[in-house]
Short mmCIF file of C-alpha atoms in Angstrom, two decimals:
data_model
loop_
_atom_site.label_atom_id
_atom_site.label_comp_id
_atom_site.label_asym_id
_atom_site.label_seq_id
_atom_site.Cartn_x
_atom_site.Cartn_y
_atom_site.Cartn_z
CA UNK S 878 -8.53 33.08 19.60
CA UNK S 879 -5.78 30.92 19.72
CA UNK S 880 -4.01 32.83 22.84
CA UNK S 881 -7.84 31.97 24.57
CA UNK S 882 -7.20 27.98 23.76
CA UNK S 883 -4.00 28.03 25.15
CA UNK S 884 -5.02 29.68 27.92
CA UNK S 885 -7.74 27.47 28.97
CA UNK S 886 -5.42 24.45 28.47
CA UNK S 887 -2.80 25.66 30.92
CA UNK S 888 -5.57 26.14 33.77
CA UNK S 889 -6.62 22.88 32.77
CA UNK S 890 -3.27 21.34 33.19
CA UNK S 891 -2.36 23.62 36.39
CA UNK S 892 -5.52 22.09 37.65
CA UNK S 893 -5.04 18.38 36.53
CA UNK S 894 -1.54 17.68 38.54
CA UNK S 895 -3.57 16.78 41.85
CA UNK S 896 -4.16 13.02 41.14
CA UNK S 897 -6.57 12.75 44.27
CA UNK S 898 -9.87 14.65 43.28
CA UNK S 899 -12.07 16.05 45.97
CA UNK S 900 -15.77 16.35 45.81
CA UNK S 901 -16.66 18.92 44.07
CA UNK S 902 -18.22 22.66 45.50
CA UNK S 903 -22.27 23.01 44.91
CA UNK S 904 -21.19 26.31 43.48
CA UNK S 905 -18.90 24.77 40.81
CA UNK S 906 -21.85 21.49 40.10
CA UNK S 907 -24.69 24.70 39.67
CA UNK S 908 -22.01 26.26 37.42
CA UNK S 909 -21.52 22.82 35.57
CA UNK S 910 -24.97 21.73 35.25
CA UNK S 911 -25.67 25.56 33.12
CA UNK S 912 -23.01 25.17 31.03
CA UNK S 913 -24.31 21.88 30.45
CA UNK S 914 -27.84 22.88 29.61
CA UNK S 915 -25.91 26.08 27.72
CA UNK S 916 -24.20 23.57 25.65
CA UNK S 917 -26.71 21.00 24.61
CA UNK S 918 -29.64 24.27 23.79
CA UNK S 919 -26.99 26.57 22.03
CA UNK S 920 -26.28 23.32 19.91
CA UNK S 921 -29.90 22.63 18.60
CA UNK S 922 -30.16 26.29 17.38
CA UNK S 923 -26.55 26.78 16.35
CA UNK S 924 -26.55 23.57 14.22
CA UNK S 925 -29.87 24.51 12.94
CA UNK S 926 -29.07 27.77 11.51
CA UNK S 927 -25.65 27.02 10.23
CA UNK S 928 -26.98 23.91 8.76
CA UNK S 929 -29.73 26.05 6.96
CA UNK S 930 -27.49 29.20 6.33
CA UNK S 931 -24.85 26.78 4.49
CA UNK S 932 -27.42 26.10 1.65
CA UNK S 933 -26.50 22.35 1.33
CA UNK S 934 -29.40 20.41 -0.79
CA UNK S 935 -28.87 17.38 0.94
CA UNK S 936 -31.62 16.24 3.27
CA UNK S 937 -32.96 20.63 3.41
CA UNK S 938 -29.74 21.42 5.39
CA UNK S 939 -30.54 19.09 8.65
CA UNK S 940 -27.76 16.96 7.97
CA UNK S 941 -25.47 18.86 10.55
CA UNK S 942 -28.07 18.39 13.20
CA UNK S 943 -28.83 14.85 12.08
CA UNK S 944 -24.83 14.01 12.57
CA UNK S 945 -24.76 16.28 15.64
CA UNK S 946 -27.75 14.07 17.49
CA UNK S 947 -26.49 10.91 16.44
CA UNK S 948 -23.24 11.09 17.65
CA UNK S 949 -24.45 12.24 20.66
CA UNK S 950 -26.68 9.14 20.98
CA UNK S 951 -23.99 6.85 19.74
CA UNK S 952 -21.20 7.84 22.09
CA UNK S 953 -23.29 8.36 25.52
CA UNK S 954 -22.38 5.64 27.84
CA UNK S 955 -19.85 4.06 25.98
CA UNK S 956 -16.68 2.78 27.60
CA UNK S 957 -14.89 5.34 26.27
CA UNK S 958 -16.74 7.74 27.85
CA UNK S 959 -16.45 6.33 31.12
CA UNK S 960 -12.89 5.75 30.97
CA UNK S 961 -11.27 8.84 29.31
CA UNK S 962 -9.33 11.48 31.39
CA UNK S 963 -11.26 14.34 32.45
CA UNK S 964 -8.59 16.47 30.11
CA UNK S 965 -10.34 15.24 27.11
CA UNK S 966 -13.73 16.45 28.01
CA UNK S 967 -12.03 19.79 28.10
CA UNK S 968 -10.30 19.47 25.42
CA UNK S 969 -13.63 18.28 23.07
CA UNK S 970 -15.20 21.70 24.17
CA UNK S 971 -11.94 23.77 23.04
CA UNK S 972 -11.60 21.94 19.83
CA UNK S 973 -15.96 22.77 19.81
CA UNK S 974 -15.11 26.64 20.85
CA UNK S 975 -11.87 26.63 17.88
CA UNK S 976 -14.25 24.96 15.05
CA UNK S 977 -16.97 27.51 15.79
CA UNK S 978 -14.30 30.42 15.15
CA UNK S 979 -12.96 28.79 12.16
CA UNK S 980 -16.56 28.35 10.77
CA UNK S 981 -16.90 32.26 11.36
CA UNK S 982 -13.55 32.85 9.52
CA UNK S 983 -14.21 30.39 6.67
CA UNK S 984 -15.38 33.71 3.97
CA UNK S 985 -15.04 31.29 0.48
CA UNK S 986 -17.43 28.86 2.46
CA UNK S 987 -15.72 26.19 -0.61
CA UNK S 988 -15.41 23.31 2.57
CA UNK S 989 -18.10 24.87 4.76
CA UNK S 990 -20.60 22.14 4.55
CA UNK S 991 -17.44 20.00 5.25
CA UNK S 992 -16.32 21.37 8.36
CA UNK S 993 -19.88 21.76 9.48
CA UNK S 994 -20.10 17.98 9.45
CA UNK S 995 -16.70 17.79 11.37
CA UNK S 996 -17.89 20.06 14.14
CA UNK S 997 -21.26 18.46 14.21
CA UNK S 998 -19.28 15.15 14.98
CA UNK S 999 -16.88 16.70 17.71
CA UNK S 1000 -19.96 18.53 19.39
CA UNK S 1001 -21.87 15.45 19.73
CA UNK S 1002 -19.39 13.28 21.41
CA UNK S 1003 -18.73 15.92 23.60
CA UNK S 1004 -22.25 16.40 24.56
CA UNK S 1005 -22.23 12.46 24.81
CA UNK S 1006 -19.35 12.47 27.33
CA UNK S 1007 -20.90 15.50 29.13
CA UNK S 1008 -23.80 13.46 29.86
CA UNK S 1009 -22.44 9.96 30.69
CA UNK S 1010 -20.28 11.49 33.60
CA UNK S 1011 -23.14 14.06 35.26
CA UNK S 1012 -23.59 12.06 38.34
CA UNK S 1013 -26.24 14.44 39.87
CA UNK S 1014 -29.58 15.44 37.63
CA UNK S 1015 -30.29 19.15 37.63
CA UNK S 1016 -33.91 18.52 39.28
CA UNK S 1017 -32.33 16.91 42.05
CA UNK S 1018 -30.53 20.12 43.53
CA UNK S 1019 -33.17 22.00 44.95
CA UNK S 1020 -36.58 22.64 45.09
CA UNK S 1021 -36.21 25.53 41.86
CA UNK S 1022 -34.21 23.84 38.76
CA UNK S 1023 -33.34 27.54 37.42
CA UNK S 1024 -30.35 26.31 35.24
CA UNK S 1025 -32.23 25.49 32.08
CA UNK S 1026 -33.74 29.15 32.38
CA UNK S 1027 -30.37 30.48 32.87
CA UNK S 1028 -28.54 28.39 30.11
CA UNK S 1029 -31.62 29.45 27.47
CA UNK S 1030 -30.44 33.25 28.85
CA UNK S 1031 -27.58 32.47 27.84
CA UNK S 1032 -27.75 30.52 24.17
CA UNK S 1033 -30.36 33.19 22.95
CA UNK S 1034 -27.56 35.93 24.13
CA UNK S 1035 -25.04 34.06 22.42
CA UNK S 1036 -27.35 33.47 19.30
CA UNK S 1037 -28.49 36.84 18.90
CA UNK S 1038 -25.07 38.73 19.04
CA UNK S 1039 -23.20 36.05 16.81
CA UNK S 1040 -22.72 38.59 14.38
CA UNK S 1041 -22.32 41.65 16.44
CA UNK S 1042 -18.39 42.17 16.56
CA UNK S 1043 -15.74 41.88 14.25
CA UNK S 1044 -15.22 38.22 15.02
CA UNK S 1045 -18.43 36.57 13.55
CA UNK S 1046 -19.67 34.23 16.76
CA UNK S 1047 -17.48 35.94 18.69
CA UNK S 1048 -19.93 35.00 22.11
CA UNK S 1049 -20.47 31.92 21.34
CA UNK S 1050 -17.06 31.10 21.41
CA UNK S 1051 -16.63 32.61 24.63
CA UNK S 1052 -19.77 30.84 25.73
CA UNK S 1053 -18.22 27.14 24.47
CA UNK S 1054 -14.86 27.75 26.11
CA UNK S 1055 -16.16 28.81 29.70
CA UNK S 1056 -18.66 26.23 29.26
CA UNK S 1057 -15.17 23.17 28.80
CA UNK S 1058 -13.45 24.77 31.51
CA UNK S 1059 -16.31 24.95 34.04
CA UNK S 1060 -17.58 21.15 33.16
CA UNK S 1061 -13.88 19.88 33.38
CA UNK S 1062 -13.55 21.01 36.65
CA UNK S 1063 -16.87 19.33 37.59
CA UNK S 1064 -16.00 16.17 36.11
CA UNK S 1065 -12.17 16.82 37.62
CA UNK S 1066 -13.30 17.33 40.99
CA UNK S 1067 -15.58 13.86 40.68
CA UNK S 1068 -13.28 11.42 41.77
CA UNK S 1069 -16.03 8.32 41.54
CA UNK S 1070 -16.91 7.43 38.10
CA UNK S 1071 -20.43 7.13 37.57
CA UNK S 1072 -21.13 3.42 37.42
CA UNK S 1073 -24.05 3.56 34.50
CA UNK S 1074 -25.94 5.87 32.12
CA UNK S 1075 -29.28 7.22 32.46
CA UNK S 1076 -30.73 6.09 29.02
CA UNK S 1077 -29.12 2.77 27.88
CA UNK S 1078 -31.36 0.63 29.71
CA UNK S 1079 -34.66 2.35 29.64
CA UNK S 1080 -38.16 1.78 28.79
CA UNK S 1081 -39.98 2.45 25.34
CA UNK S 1082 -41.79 5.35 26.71
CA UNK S 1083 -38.16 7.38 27.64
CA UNK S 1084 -37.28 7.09 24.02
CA UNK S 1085 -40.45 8.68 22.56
CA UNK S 1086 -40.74 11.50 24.70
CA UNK S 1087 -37.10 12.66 24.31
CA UNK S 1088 -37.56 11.69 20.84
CA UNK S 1089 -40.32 14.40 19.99
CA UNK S 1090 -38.88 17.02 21.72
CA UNK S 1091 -35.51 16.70 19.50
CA UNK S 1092 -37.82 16.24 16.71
CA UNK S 1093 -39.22 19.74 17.39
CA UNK S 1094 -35.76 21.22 17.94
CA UNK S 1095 -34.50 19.91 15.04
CA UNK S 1096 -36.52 21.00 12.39
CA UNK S 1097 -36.83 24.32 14.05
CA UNK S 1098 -35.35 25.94 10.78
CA UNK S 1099 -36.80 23.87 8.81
CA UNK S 1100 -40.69 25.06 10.06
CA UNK S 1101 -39.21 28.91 9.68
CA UNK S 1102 -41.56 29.59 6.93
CA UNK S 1103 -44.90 27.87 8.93
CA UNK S 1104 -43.92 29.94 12.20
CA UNK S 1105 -43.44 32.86 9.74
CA UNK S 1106 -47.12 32.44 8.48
CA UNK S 1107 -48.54 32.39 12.42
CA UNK S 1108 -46.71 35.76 11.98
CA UNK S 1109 -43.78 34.69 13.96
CA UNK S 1110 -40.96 36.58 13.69
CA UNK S 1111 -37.33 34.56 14.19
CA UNK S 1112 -36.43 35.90 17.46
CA UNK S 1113 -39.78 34.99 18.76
CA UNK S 1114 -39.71 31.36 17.22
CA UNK S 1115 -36.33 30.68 18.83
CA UNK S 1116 -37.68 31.95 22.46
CA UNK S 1117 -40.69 30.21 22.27
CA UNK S 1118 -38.74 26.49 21.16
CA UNK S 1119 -36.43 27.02 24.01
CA UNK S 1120 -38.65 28.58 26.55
CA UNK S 1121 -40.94 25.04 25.95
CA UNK S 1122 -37.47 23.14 25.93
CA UNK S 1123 -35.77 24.92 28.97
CA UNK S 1124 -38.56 26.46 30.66
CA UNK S 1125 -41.21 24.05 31.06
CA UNK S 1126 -39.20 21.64 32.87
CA UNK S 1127 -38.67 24.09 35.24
CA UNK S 1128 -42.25 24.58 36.40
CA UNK S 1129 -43.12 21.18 36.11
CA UNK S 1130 -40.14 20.22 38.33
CA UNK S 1131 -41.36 22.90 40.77
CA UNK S 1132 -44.82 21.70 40.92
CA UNK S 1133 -43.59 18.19 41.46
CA UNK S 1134 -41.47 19.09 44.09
CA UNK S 1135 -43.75 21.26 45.85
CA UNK S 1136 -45.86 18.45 46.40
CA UNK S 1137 -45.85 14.84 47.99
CA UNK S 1138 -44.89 12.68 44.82
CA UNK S 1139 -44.89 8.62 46.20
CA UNK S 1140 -43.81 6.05 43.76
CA UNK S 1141 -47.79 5.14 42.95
CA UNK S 1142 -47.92 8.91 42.01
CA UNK S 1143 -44.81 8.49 39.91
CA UNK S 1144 -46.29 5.93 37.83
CA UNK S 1145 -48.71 7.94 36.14
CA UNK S 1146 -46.02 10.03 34.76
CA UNK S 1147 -45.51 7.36 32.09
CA UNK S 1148 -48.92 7.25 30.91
CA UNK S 1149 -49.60 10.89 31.00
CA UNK S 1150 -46.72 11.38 29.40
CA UNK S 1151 -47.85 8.71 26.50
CA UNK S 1152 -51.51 10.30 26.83
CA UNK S 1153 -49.78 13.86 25.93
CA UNK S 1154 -47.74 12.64 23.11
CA UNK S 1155 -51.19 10.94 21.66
CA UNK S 1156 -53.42 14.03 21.91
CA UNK S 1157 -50.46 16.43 20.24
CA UNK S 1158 -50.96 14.03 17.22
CA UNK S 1159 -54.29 14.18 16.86
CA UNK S 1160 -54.26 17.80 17.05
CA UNK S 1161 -52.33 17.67 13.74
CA UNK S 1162 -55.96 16.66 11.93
CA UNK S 1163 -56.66 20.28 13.45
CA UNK S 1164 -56.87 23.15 11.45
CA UNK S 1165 -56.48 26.69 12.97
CA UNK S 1166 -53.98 28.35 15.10
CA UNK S 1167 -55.18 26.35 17.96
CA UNK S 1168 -54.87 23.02 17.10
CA UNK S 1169 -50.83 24.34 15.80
CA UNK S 1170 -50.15 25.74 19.59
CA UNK S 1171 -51.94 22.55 20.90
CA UNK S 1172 -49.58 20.13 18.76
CA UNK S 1173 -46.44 21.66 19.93
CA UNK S 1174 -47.11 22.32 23.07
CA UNK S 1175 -48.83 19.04 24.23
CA UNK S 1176 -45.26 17.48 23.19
CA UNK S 1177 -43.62 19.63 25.15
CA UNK S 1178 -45.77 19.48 28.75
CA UNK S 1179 -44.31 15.27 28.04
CA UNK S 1180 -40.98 16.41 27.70
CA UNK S 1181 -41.22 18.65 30.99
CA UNK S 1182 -42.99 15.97 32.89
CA UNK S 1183 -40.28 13.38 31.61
CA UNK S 1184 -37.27 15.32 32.68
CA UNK S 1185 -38.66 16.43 36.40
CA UNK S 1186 -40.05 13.01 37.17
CA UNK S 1187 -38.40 11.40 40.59
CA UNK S 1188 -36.01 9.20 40.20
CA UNK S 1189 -36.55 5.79 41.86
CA UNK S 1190 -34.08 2.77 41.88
CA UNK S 1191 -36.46 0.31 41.18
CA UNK S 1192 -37.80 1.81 38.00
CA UNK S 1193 -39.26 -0.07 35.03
CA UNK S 1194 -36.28 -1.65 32.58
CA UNK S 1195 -37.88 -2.64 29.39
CA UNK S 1196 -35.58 -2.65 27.01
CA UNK S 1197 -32.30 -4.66 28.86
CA UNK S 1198 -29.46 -4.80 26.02
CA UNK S 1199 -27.81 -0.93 25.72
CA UNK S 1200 -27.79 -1.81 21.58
CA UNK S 1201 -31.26 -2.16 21.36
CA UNK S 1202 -31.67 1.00 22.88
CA UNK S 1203 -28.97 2.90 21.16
CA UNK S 1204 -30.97 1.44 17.98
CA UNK S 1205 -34.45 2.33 19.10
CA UNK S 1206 -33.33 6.09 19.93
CA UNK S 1207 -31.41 6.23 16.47
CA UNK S 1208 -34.38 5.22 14.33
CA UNK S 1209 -37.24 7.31 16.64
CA UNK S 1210 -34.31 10.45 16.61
CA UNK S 1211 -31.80 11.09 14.22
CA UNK S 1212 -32.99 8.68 11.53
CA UNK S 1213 -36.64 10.21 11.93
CA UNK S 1214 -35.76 13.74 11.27
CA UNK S 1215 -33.69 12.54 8.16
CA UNK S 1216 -36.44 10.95 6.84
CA UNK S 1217 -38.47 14.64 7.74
CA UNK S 1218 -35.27 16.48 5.96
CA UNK S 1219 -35.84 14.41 2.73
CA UNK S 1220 -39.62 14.60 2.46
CA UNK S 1221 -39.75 18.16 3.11
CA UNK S 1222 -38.88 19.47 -0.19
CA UNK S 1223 -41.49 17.81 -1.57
CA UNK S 1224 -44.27 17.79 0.99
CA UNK S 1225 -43.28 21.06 2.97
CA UNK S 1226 -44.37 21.24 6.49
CA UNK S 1227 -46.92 17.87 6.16
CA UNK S 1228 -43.15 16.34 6.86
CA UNK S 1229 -42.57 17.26 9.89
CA UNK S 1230 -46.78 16.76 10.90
CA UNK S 1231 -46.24 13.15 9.55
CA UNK S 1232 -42.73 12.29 12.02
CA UNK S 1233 -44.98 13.60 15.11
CA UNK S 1234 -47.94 11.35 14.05
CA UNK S 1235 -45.68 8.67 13.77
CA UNK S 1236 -44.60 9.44 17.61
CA UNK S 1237 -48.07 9.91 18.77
CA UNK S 1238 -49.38 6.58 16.94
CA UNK S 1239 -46.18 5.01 18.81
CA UNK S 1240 -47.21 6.50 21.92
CA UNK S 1241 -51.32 5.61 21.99
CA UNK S 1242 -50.01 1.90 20.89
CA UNK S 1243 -48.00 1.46 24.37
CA UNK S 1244 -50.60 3.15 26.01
CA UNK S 1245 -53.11 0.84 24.68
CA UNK S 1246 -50.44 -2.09 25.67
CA UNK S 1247 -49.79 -0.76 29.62
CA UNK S 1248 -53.88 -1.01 29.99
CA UNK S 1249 -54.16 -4.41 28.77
CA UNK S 1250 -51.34 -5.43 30.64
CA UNK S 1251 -52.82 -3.92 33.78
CA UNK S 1252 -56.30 -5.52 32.94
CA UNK S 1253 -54.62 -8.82 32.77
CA UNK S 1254 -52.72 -8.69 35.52
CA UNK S 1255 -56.10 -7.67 37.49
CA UNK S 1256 -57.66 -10.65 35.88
CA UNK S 1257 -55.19 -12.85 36.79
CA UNK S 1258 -54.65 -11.86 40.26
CA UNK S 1259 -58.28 -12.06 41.40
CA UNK S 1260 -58.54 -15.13 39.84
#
């Protein structure tokens, strides 16, 4: 593994003496937007497991994911992100691929929870630099966004032979290491820095949907045993999270496309959106297989609605100041699947029900507020 590293970082460098980039081949930004997908998707179910799989007590073994979304949130469109060479987004993913390896070769596990924490910190930032410098959106490159499909392909693949060969996550290294090399020469080839971040000035609606979907990635593991009693098996539970994460998006993005949107249309993605997140939490007060399918996958039509919507320049800014935001996204993200990893030991899966009422309740209060400010600004304007 260490002959692969050094590999990778003397195409990098054989690459990196040009100092006047070109724009970059749709082949290689196709190429860069699945490993980017494969990156961020392998991540929620990689961090998962391991997190689980290391037995730590603390917070029912989410704490890896809790670190790895944070950072993530923390680090997107900071100016270091902006302003770093493109050699250090290649060189995050390495030092991703080499701490995956040396997790697999760690047999005494006596600093595993440790080095778990380290990686979780590494992976995020690199996800968070990944995302500040795309400067195209995957749903914008043709009528069919297939890379999420593809990059699920690929993470289950990755996921499922982890243990096949001699080298424990011997694919997913592989997978992490093509992935750096491929976005590096993306973000090499880009020779105009993206100017802002989708996501640091954004309204309160953009935070909850993204929100509940990481909420349901997230405690994936944790839920094992309830997807276990809708006689689940683990294979099936990881297709079906990813298939709603990956997949969805997809179709909806393909329905959208295939049709006239106009930006009157495009507004009533926000309150559909709101409207799903609403009705998935009052399918929790369900009971029955139904109600469970209806309160994951309501969620989940948001999310693929939020990620597919058109992308307008005059949207909606609610929230101005980037640290508000950052804040907002913590406490709705990160902070709120803590607060599931502590409660579960003692309330068990009514956690996790609790975190996505919390969202909905969010959700039907700015619906409730976009009426009344419609209805007043009827009012007004008649008058």
């Amino acid at each position: 593994m260490p002959q692969l590293a050094q590999t990778s970082y003397t195409l990098m460098t054989m690459f990196d003496h040009n100092p006047v980039a070109r724009k970059a081949p749709m082949t290689l930004v196709h190429a860069g937007e699945v490993a980017h997908w494969a990156v961020v998707l392998f991540g929620w179910i990689w961090m998962g497991e391991q997190g689980m799989l290391s037995g730590s007590p603390v917070v029912s073994g989410l704490l890896p994911v809790v670190v790895w979304w944070a950072v993530r949130l923390i680090c997107r469109g900071s100016s270091w992100a902006f302003q770093c060479h493109s050699l250090m987004l290649g060189l995050l993913g390495l030092v991703t691929a080499m701490g995956v390896w040396i997790w697999g070769l760690m047999a005494s596990r006596s600093l595993s929870q440790e080095w778990l924490l380290v990686l979780a910190v590494v992976w995020g930032a690199w996800i968070a630099l990944i995302e500040t410098r795309t400067r195209r959106s995957t749903f914008q490159l043709g009528k069919i966004a297939w890379h999420p499909v593809v990059a699920a392909a690929l993470a289950i693949f990755a996921w499922q032979t982890s243990d096949t060969f001699s080298i424990a996550h011997l694919v997913a290294i592989v997978l992490l290491a093509m992935c750096s090399f491929l976005l590096y020469l993306n973000d090499r080839f880009n020779s105009e820095r993206k100017q802002n971040c989708h996501g640091i000035r954004t309204s309160f609606q953009s935070l909850l949907v993204p929100s509940a979907m990481g909420l349901m990635m997230g405690s994936l593991w944790l839920n094992n045993a309830w997807c276990v009693a809708m006689d689940l098996q683990t294979d099936q539970m990881v297709m079906i999270h990813l298939s709603l994460m990956a997949g969805l998006p997809t179709l909806a993005s393909y329905l959208i496309l295939s049709t006239k949107f106009t930006y009157s249309s495009y507004a009533l993605i926000f309150p559909v959106c709101l409207a799903l997140l609403s009705f998935g939490a009052v399918a929790l007060l369900g009971d029955g297989f139904a109600f469970e399918v209806l309160a994951m996958l309501l969620p989940s039509l948001a999310w693929a609605l939020h990620c597919s919507r058109p992308r307008f320049r005059n949207e909606t800014v609610e929230i101005a100041l980037p640290w508000l935001a950052k804040c907002l996204a913590l406490l709705l993200g990160p902070a709120l699947l803590l607060w599931v990893g502590i409660l579960s030991p003692v309330q068990g899966p009514m956690a996790t029900k609790f975190a996505f009422a919390l969202l909905g309740t969010l959700a039907f209060l700015k619906l409730l507020h976009l009426w009344w400010r419609e209805q007043f600004l009827k009012t007004h304007l008649s008058g």
